[in-house]
Coordinates of C-alpha atoms and ligand atoms in Angstrom, one line a residue:
X341 CA -167.9 -47.5 33.4
X342 CA -168.2 -44.6 31.1
X343 CA -171.5 -42.6 31.0
X344 CA -171.6 -43.3 27.3
X345 CA -171.5 -47.1 27.8
X346 CA -174.4 -46.8 30.3
X347 CA -176.4 -44.7 27.9
X348 CA -175.8 -47.1 25.0
X349 CA -176.6 -50.2 27.1
X350 CA -179.9 -48.6 28.1
X351 CA -180.6 -47.9 24.4
X352 CA -179.8 -51.5 23.4
X353 CA -181.9 -52.9 26.3
X354 CA -184.7 -50.7 25.1
X355 CA -184.6 -52.4 21.7
X356 CA -183.6 -56.0 22.7
X357 CA -184.9 -56.4 26.2
X358 CA -183.2 -56.3 29.6
X359 CA -182.3 -60.0 30.1
X360 CA -178.6 -60.0 31.0
X361 CA -176.2 -61.0 28.2
X362 CA -173.9 -63.9 29.1
X363 CA -171.4 -64.0 26.3
X364 CA -170.0 -61.5 23.8
X365 CA -168.8 -62.7 20.5
X366 CA -166.5 -60.6 18.2
X367 CA -166.7 -61.9 14.7
X368 CA -163.7 -61.5 12.4
X369 CA -163.2 -61.8 8.6
X370 CA -165.5 -64.4 7.0
X371 CA -167.5 -64.9 10.1
X372 CA -170.0 -62.1 10.0
X373 CA -172.8 -64.3 8.8
X374 CA -173.1 -65.8 12.3
X375 CA -174.6 -62.5 13.4
X376 CA -177.5 -63.2 11.1
X377 CA -178.3 -66.5 12.7
X378 CA -178.9 -65.0 16.2
X379 CA -182.6 -64.9 17.2
X380 CA -182.7 -61.3 18.4
X381 CA -182.4 -57.6 17.6
X382 CA -179.8 -56.2 15.3
X383 CA -178.6 -52.6 15.6
X384 CA -176.1 -51.1 13.1
X385 CA -173.0 -49.7 14.6
X386 CA -174.0 -46.4 12.9
X387 CA -177.0 -46.2 15.3
X388 CA -174.8 -46.6 18.3
X389 CA -173.0 -43.2 18.9
X390 CA -169.3 -43.7 19.6
X391 CA -169.1 -47.2 18.1
X392 CA -166.2 -47.5 15.7
X393 CA -166.8 -47.4 11.9
X394 CA -165.5 -51.1 11.5
X395 CA -165.4 -50.6 7.7
X396 CA -163.2 -53.5 6.6
X397 CA -164.7 -55.5 3.7
X398 CA -165.8 -58.9 4.9
X399 CA -167.1 -57.6 8.2
X400 CA -170.7 -57.0 9.1
X401 CA -170.8 -53.9 11.4
X402 CA -173.8 -54.4 13.5
X403 CA -174.5 -55.6 17.1
X404 CA -177.0 -58.4 17.5
X405 CA -178.4 -59.2 20.9
X406 CA -180.4 -62.3 21.4
X407 CA -180.4 -66.1 21.6
X408 CA -177.7 -68.3 20.1
X409 CA -177.9 -72.0 21.0
X410 CA -179.9 -71.2 24.1
X411 CA -177.4 -68.6 25.4
X412 CA -178.1 -64.9 25.5
X413 CA -175.3 -63.3 23.5
X414 CA -174.2 -60.0 22.1
X415 CA -172.6 -60.5 18.7
X416 CA -170.3 -57.9 17.3
X417 CA -170.5 -58.3 13.6
X418 CA -167.4 -56.4 13.0
X419 CA -164.4 -54.9 14.8
X420 CA -162.3 -51.9 14.4
X421 CA -158.6 -52.5 13.8
X422 CA -155.8 -50.3 14.8
X423 CA -154.8 -50.0 11.2
X424 CA -158.1 -48.3 10.3
X425 CA -157.8 -45.3 12.5
X426 CA -154.6 -45.5 14.6
X427 CA -156.7 -46.2 17.7
X428 CA -155.7 -49.4 19.6
X429 CA -158.5 -48.5 22.0
X430 CA -161.3 -48.3 19.3
X431 CA -163.1 -51.4 20.7
X432 CA -163.1 -50.1 24.3
X433 CA -166.7 -48.6 24.2
X434 CA -168.2 -51.7 22.6
X435 CA -166.6 -53.9 25.3
X436 CA -167.7 -51.5 28.0
X437 CA -171.2 -51.8 26.7
X438 CA -170.9 -55.6 26.7
X439 CA -169.9 -55.5 30.3
X440 CA -172.8 -53.1 31.1
X441 CA -175.2 -55.6 29.4
X442 CA -174.2 -58.2 32.0
X443 CA -171.7 -60.3 30.1
X444 CA -168.9 -62.1 31.9
X445 CA -167.2 -63.6 28.9
X446 CA -165.8 -62.3 25.6
X447 CA -164.8 -64.7 22.7
X448 CA -163.0 -63.1 19.8
X449 CA -162.5 -64.6 16.4
X450 CA -160.1 -63.6 13.7
X451 CA -158.5 -64.6 10.4
X452 CA -154.8 -65.3 10.8
X453 CA -151.7 -66.5 8.9
X454 CA -150.1 -69.8 10.1
X455 CA -146.4 -70.2 11.1
X456 CA -146.8 -73.9 11.6
X457 CA -146.8 -76.4 8.7
X458 CA -149.1 -78.7 10.7
X459 CA -151.7 -75.9 10.8
X460 CA -152.5 -75.3 7.2
X461 CA -155.1 -73.0 5.5
X462 CA -158.5 -74.0 6.6
X463 CA -157.5 -75.1 10.1
X464 CA -158.5 -73.3 13.3
X465 CA -156.5 -72.5 16.4
X466 CA -157.5 -71.7 20.0
X467 CA -155.3 -69.0 21.4
X468 CA -153.3 -70.1 24.4
X469 CA -151.5 -66.8 24.7
X470 CA -150.3 -63.9 22.6
X471 CA -147.2 -61.8 21.7
X472 CA -147.9 -58.1 21.3
X473 CA -145.4 -57.6 18.4
X474 CA -147.0 -54.2 17.7
X475 CA -145.8 -52.6 20.9
X476 CA -149.2 -50.8 21.0
X477 CA -151.6 -50.9 23.9
X478 CA -155.3 -49.9 24.1
X479 CA -154.8 -48.8 27.7
X480 CA -152.2 -46.1 27.0
X481 CA -153.6 -43.0 28.5
X482 CA -155.9 -44.8 31.0
X483 CA -155.3 -42.7 34.1
X484 CA -156.2 -45.2 36.9
X485 CA -154.1 -48.0 38.4
X486 CA -156.5 -50.4 36.8
X487 CA -154.4 -50.0 33.7
X488 CA -151.8 -52.4 35.2
X489 CA -153.7 -55.4 34.0
X490 CA -152.1 -58.8 34.7
X491 CA -152.0 -60.9 31.5
X492 CA -150.6 -64.1 32.9
X493 CA -153.9 -66.0 32.4
X494 CA -155.4 -63.7 29.8
X495 CA -156.8 -66.6 27.8
X496 CA -159.1 -68.2 30.4
X497 CA -158.1 -71.8 31.3
X498 CA -161.7 -73.0 31.8
X499 CA -163.0 -71.3 28.7
X500 CA -160.2 -72.9 26.6
X501 CA -161.0 -76.3 28.1
X502 CA -164.7 -75.8 27.3
X503 CA -163.9 -74.8 23.7
X504 CA -161.6 -77.8 23.2
X505 CA -164.3 -80.0 24.7
X506 CA -166.8 -78.6 22.2
X507 CA -164.2 -79.2 19.4
X508 CA -163.9 -82.8 20.4
X509 CA -167.6 -83.3 20.8
X510 CA -168.2 -82.0 17.2
X511 CA -165.3 -83.9 15.7
X512 CA -163.5 -80.7 14.9
X513 CA -159.7 -80.5 14.8
X514 CA -158.6 -77.4 16.7
X515 CA -155.0 -76.6 17.4
X516 CA -153.7 -74.6 20.4
X517 CA -151.2 -71.8 19.9
X518 CA -149.7 -68.4 20.4
X519 CA -151.0 -65.5 18.3
X520 CA -148.8 -62.6 17.4
X521 CA -150.4 -59.2 16.9
X522 CA -148.9 -57.3 13.9
X523 CA -150.4 -53.8 13.4
X524 CA -151.0 -54.1 9.6
X525 CA -152.4 -53.1 7.3
X526 CA -149.5 -54.3 5.1
X527 CA -148.8 -57.9 5.6
X528 CA -145.5 -59.1 7.3
X529 CA -142.2 -59.6 5.5
X530 CA -140.7 -63.2 5.5
X531 CA -138.0 -61.9 7.8
X532 CA -140.6 -60.6 10.3
X533 CA -142.3 -64.0 10.2
X534 CA -139.0 -65.8 10.8
X535 CA -138.4 -63.4 13.8
X536 CA -141.8 -64.1 15.4
X537 CA -141.5 -67.8 14.8
X538 CA -138.3 -67.7 16.7
X539 CA -140.1 -65.7 19.5
X540 CA -142.7 -68.5 19.8
X541 CA -145.6 -67.4 17.6
X542 CA -147.8 -70.0 15.9
X543 CA -150.1 -67.6 14.1
X544 CA -150.1 -63.9 13.1
X545 CA -152.9 -61.4 12.6
X546 CA -153.9 -57.8 12.9
X547 CA -156.5 -57.9 15.7
X548 CA -157.8 -59.5 18.9
X549 CA -154.9 -58.6 21.2
X550 CA -156.2 -55.1 22.0
X551 CA -159.7 -56.6 22.6
X552 CA -158.3 -59.3 25.0
X553 CA -156.3 -56.6 26.9
X554 CA -159.5 -54.5 27.1
X555 CA -161.6 -57.5 28.2
X556 CA -159.2 -58.3 31.0
X557 CA -159.2 -54.6 32.0
X558 CA -163.0 -54.7 32.3
X559 CA -163.0 -58.0 34.2
X560 CA -164.4 -60.1 31.4
X561 CA -163.1 -63.6 30.9
X562 CA -161.5 -63.9 27.5
X563 CA -160.9 -66.5 24.8
X564 CA -160.2 -66.3 21.1
X565 CA -160.1 -68.6 18.0
X566 CA -158.3 -68.0 14.7
X567 CA -159.2 -69.3 11.3
X568 CA -156.1 -69.9 9.3
X569 CA -156.5 -68.3 5.9
X570 CA -152.9 -68.6 4.6
X571 CA -149.4 -69.7 5.5
X572 CA -147.6 -66.7 6.8
X573 CA -145.2 -64.7 4.5
X574 CA -142.3 -66.8 3.1
X575 CA -143.7 -70.1 4.4
X576 CA -145.3 -71.2 1.1
X577 CA -146.0 -70.2 -2.4
X578 CA -149.6 -69.4 -1.5
X579 CA -150.6 -65.8 -2.2
X580 CA -151.2 -63.4 0.6
X581 CA -153.8 -60.8 0.1
X582 CA -157.1 -59.5 1.7
X583 CA -159.1 -61.1 -1.1
X584 CA -157.3 -64.4 -0.5
X585 CA -158.1 -64.0 3.3
X586 CA -161.8 -63.5 2.5
X587 CA -161.9 -66.4 0.0
X588 CA -160.2 -68.8 2.5
X589 CA -161.9 -67.7 5.7
X590 CA -165.1 -69.7 5.1
X591 CA -163.2 -73.0 5.3
X592 CA -162.1 -72.5 8.8
X593 CA -165.1 -70.4 9.7
X594 CA -167.4 -73.5 9.3
X595 CA -165.3 -75.4 11.8
X596 CA -165.1 -72.4 14.1
X597 CA -168.9 -72.0 14.0
X598 CA -169.4 -75.7 15.0
X599 CA -167.1 -75.2 18.0
X600 CA -168.8 -72.0 19.1
X601 CA -172.2 -73.5 18.8
X602 CA -171.1 -76.6 20.7
X603 CA -169.5 -74.4 23.3
X604 CA -172.7 -72.3 23.8
X605 CA -175.0 -75.3 23.8
X606 CA -172.9 -76.8 26.7
X607 CA -173.4 -73.6 28.7
X608 CA -177.1 -74.2 29.1
Ligands
HPA170 N1 -150.8 -61.8 8.5 C1 -151.6 -61.0 9.2 N2 -152.9 -61.0 9.3 C2 -153.5 -61.9 8.6 C3 -152.8 -62.9 7.8 C4 -151.4 -62.8 7.8 O1 -150.7 -63.7 7.1 N3 -153.8 -63.7 7.3 C5 -155.0 -63.3 7.7 N4 -154.8 -62.2 8.5

C-alpha cells in the first residue's frame, strides 16, 4: 500500500473513528445525494491530498465515512473519469485508502446508456461483466507482477446474488448485463453502438471499469450497478446529452438506492 494511502487513512480515522469500514460505495451521476444520508463524517476531496478533482457536474466530491443501514461504509460522493484528466488510474489512491480503512467490498454505481430495448430509461442493471472498449487500463505502469490481475470473476458472484436478492425483496426490477467502457467525453456514434452490441454489450458508459480493475488489483470484492439514463446512440429518438443524463438519473437512482439499502441491511 502506498505511504500516501496510509497517511490519508490515518487522517480519515482521526476524523471519523477507527472502526473498520466494511463496504465502499462509489456514487455516479445523480446518486451523490446518498452521501448526505450517511450518519458519519464528511471530508471534501480537496482536504484529502492526492484525491482526484472529480469535478463533473452532478457529482458530490466528498468522502463520507459512517453508518448506512447499520453497515460501516465509506461513500465516495464522486469519481474521477479518464476523460477529465487522461488518467485511467485516477481512482487508485481513493481505493487504496478504502482498503486501508478495512473494507473488503467495493460497489460502484454509474449512469449508462442502454443497448437493450427491454432495459429502457429509468431501469437499473447489475453488471455481470464488462468489455473494456477503451483499450485503456489503470494498471499500465504498475511495476509488480500483481498487475496481471485475473478478471474472470471480476463481478463477485456472491455480491451479485445478494444485490439481486435485495432487488427482489424490495420489489425492484433489476436487469443483469454487460457494461462496455467507452472513454468519452463525447458520446458514442450509432456505428460504435452497433459494434459493441455485436460484441455483447448491454449498456455503455464512461466509468466503473477502471475502478473494478483497481479493486480487483487491491483484493477488494467488486460489484456495480448502472442507472439507465437513455437509449444508446441510434437506438431511439431520445436526446443524448449530459443534461439529459442528469435529468433522467434520479428515476433509476431511486431504484438503485432501494437495492443498495436492502443489500446493506441484509449484511447486518
Ligand atoms: N453513453 C456513454 N455514457 C453514458 C451514456 C451513454 O449513452 N448515458 C449515460 N452515460
